[in-house]
Amino acid sequence: MPQPTFVFVHGNYASAQYWAWTTQELALRGHRALAVDLPGHGTDAHIPGSYFSQDLEALATEPSPTASITSDDMVAHVEDIVRRAHPNGPVILAGHASAGVILNLVANRVPDLLARLVYLSAFCCTDLPTMSAYTPGAIETEEHRAFSEMVDLRDMIERLGVIRINWARDDPRQHAAFKALNAHTCSDAEVRALRNQLQPDEPASLVVTDARGNPDTWGRVPRTFIRFAQNRFLPPELQDRWIAEADRLTPGNPFDVHTVDVPHFAPRSQEVVDILHGLATRSG
């Protein structure tokens, strides 16, 4: 059977760089793997001039072309890559966090082009339609509250049409809140390097897009969920809810579930690579 190709999709504010180490390790084990930059991300990202100058007053109002990017733009981009990769062999589509929305919607469109979906602590909308519908109550931990105090997201969306976060701000409180929420097992140096990979502007469209998997399309694709047990941003209870809801919808095609002991932004995890290697062996 032909060798599978991994296609990795990043979450909010990130880029293909998030997957650099993982794709490297898979390649060193003999697997084909590529990471996608979603529209408006990576080399296509818009970085406000005021972000570099740290002119906070200007940063609060500077327009962003990222506001025009829709969830359909993102889904179509990933679908095109899946279509181009498929002639080479089976495609394993994997995503982290908000990328679960992309996985659901691509699988709704082209289930026959996908050998497997892999949700790495990623949203999987089933009973509720959108990312935003899952967050009230489920994402209200002490760490969330501390970080939310630093960022007025609702006002930002209304004014700019994007969700803008100033990752470069030299604020010890913001750094501590980010670390506690996203990467509490990492060193301060690792957290700074992680923040440096993130872009300030994220399209607002994805969080309100109906991303429920269709049992007749998405529901036919074999799927794996890799739980991040130390995830404070998307707690294990929420991850377990997504798994349970999806399994109820398609009882004949339940999630293949694995657990790794990492936070939301996983450090270099050989255990994750081991799981992916095993999935490639099964799909190849």
Coordinates of C-alpha atoms in Angstrom, one line a residue, residues 52-261:
F52 CA 6.9 46.4 15.9
S53 CA 7.0 49.9 17.3
Q54 CA 4.9 48.9 20.3
D55 CA 2.8 52.0 19.8
L56 CA -0.1 50.7 21.9
E57 CA -2.5 53.5 21.0
A58 CA -2.0 52.9 17.2
L59 CA -2.1 49.1 17.7
A60 CA -5.6 49.4 19.2
T61 CA -7.0 51.0 16.0
E62 CA -4.7 50.0 13.1
P63 CA -6.8 48.2 10.4
S64 CA -6.0 44.6 9.4
P65 CA -6.6 42.9 6.0
T66 CA -6.8 39.7 8.0
A67 CA -10.4 40.8 8.9
S68 CA -11.5 39.8 5.4
I69 CA -10.4 36.2 5.7
T70 CA -13.3 33.8 6.1
S71 CA -13.4 30.3 7.5
D72 CA -14.4 29.1 4.0
D73 CA -11.1 30.6 2.7
M74 CA -9.2 28.5 5.3
V75 CA -11.1 25.3 4.6
A76 CA -10.8 25.7 0.8
H77 CA -7.0 26.2 1.2
V78 CA -6.6 22.9 3.2
E79 CA -8.9 21.0 0.9
D80 CA -6.8 22.0 -2.1
I81 CA -3.6 20.7 -0.3
V82 CA -5.4 17.5 0.5
R83 CA -6.4 17.1 -3.1
R84 CA -2.9 17.7 -4.3
A85 CA -1.4 15.2 -1.8
H86 CA -3.9 12.5 -2.3
P87 CA -2.6 11.1 -5.7
N88 CA 0.6 10.2 -3.8
G89 CA -1.2 8.0 -1.3
P90 CA -3.5 8.1 1.7
V91 CA -3.8 11.5 3.5
I92 CA -3.8 11.8 7.3
L93 CA -5.1 15.2 8.2
A94 CA -4.1 16.4 11.7
G95 CA -4.8 19.6 13.6
H96 CA -4.3 21.2 16.9
A97 CA -6.8 23.3 19.0
S98 CA -9.0 25.4 16.7
A99 CA -7.7 23.5 13.7
G100 CA -10.3 20.9 14.7
V101 CA -12.9 23.1 13.0
I102 CA -10.9 22.8 9.7
L103 CA -10.7 19.0 10.1
N104 CA -14.4 18.7 10.5
L105 CA -15.3 20.9 7.6
V106 CA -12.7 19.4 5.2
A107 CA -13.9 15.9 6.1
N108 CA -17.5 17.1 5.4
R109 CA -16.4 18.1 1.9
V110 CA -14.0 15.3 0.8
P111 CA -14.2 12.3 3.1
D112 CA -13.0 9.9 0.4
L113 CA -9.7 11.7 0.2
L114 CA -8.9 11.2 3.9
A115 CA -7.5 8.1 5.4
R116 CA -7.7 9.4 9.0
L117 CA -8.4 12.5 11.0
V118 CA -6.1 13.3 14.0
Y119 CA -7.3 15.7 16.6
L120 CA -4.5 16.8 18.8
S121 CA -6.4 18.3 21.8
A122 CA -8.5 20.0 19.1
F123 CA -12.1 21.2 18.9
C124 CA -14.6 18.6 17.5
C125 CA -18.0 20.3 17.2
T126 CA -20.8 17.8 17.3
D127 CA -23.7 18.6 19.7
L128 CA -23.0 22.4 19.6
P129 CA -22.3 24.2 16.3
T130 CA -19.3 26.5 17.0
M131 CA -16.1 26.9 18.9
S132 CA -17.7 29.8 20.8
A133 CA -20.7 27.7 21.8
Y134 CA -18.4 25.3 23.7
T135 CA -16.4 27.9 25.7
P136 CA -18.9 29.4 28.2
G137 CA -18.5 27.5 31.5
A138 CA -16.0 25.1 30.1
I139 CA -13.2 27.6 29.7
E140 CA -13.4 29.7 32.8
T141 CA -10.5 28.5 34.9
E142 CA -8.4 30.8 37.1
E143 CA -5.7 30.8 34.3
H144 CA -8.3 31.9 31.7
R145 CA -9.5 34.7 33.9
A146 CA -6.0 35.9 34.5
F147 CA -5.2 36.0 30.8
S148 CA -8.5 37.5 29.8
E149 CA -7.9 40.5 32.1
M150 CA -5.0 41.4 29.7
V151 CA -7.1 41.2 26.5
D152 CA -10.5 42.7 25.7
L153 CA -11.4 40.3 22.8
R154 CA -15.0 41.4 22.4
D155 CA -14.1 45.1 22.0
M156 CA -11.2 44.1 19.6
I157 CA -13.5 42.2 17.3
E158 CA -16.0 45.0 17.1
R159 CA -13.4 47.6 16.3
L160 CA -11.0 45.7 14.0
G161 CA -12.8 42.6 12.8
V162 CA -9.9 40.5 14.1
I163 CA -8.8 39.1 17.4
R164 CA -5.6 41.0 18.0
I165 CA -3.2 40.0 20.9
N166 CA 0.0 41.9 21.6
W167 CA 2.3 38.9 22.2
A168 CA 5.4 41.2 22.1
R169 CA 4.3 43.3 25.1
D170 CA 6.9 43.3 27.8
D171 CA 4.5 42.7 30.7
P172 CA 5.5 40.2 33.4
R173 CA 1.9 39.7 34.3
Q174 CA 0.9 38.8 30.8
H175 CA 3.9 36.5 30.4
A176 CA 3.0 34.7 33.7
A177 CA -0.7 34.4 32.7
F178 CA 0.2 33.0 29.2
K179 CA 2.6 30.5 30.7
A180 CA 0.2 29.3 33.4
L181 CA -2.6 28.9 30.8
N182 CA -0.7 27.5 27.8
A183 CA 2.7 26.1 28.7
H184 CA 3.1 25.8 32.5
T185 CA 5.6 22.9 32.1
C186 CA 8.0 24.9 30.0
S187 CA 10.8 27.2 31.0
D188 CA 10.5 31.0 30.7
A189 CA 12.9 30.9 27.8
E190 CA 10.8 28.3 26.0
V191 CA 7.6 30.4 26.6
R192 CA 9.3 33.5 25.2
A193 CA 10.3 31.5 22.1
L194 CA 6.8 30.3 21.8
R195 CA 5.3 33.7 22.1
N196 CA 7.7 34.9 19.4
Q197 CA 6.2 32.4 17.0
L198 CA 2.7 33.8 17.4
Q199 CA 1.2 36.5 15.1
P200 CA -0.9 39.3 16.5
D201 CA -4.0 39.2 14.2
E202 CA -6.4 36.2 13.9
P203 CA -9.5 36.2 11.7
A204 CA -12.6 36.3 13.9
S205 CA -14.7 34.2 11.5
L206 CA -13.5 30.7 12.6
V207 CA -14.9 30.9 16.2
V208 CA -18.5 31.4 15.0
T209 CA -18.5 29.0 12.0
D210 CA -20.9 26.1 12.2
A211 CA -18.3 23.3 12.2
R212 CA -20.4 20.2 13.1
G213 CA -19.3 17.0 11.5
N214 CA -21.8 15.4 9.2
P215 CA -22.2 11.7 10.1
D216 CA -22.6 10.8 6.5
T217 CA -19.3 12.3 5.4
W218 CA -17.0 13.3 8.3
G219 CA -18.5 10.4 10.2
R220 CA -17.1 7.8 7.8
V221 CA -13.5 8.9 8.2
P222 CA -11.4 7.0 10.8
R223 CA -10.4 9.4 13.5
T224 CA -8.0 9.6 16.4
F225 CA -8.0 12.0 19.4
I226 CA -4.8 12.7 21.2
R227 CA -5.7 14.1 24.7
F228 CA -3.3 16.6 26.3
A229 CA -3.7 15.7 30.0
Q230 CA -2.0 18.9 31.2
N231 CA -4.0 21.2 28.9
R232 CA -5.4 24.2 30.9
F233 CA -6.6 26.1 27.9
L234 CA -8.8 23.2 26.6
P235 CA -9.1 21.1 29.8
P236 CA -9.3 17.3 29.6
E237 CA -13.0 17.5 30.6
L238 CA -13.8 19.5 27.5
Q239 CA -11.7 17.1 25.3
D240 CA -13.6 14.2 26.8
R241 CA -16.9 15.9 26.0
W242 CA -15.9 16.2 22.3
I243 CA -14.9 12.5 22.2
A244 CA -18.1 11.4 23.8
E245 CA -20.4 13.5 21.6
A246 CA -18.7 12.4 18.4
D247 CA -18.8 8.7 19.5
R248 CA -22.5 9.0 20.2
L249 CA -23.1 10.5 16.7
T250 CA -21.2 7.7 14.9
P251 CA -21.1 4.7 17.3
G252 CA -19.8 2.5 14.5
N253 CA -16.8 4.7 14.0
P254 CA -15.6 5.8 17.5
F255 CA -12.5 7.8 18.2
D256 CA -9.2 6.0 18.7
V257 CA -8.1 7.7 21.9
H258 CA -4.5 8.3 23.2
T259 CA -3.3 10.5 26.1
V260 CA 0.0 12.4 26.5
D261 CA 1.0 14.3 29.6

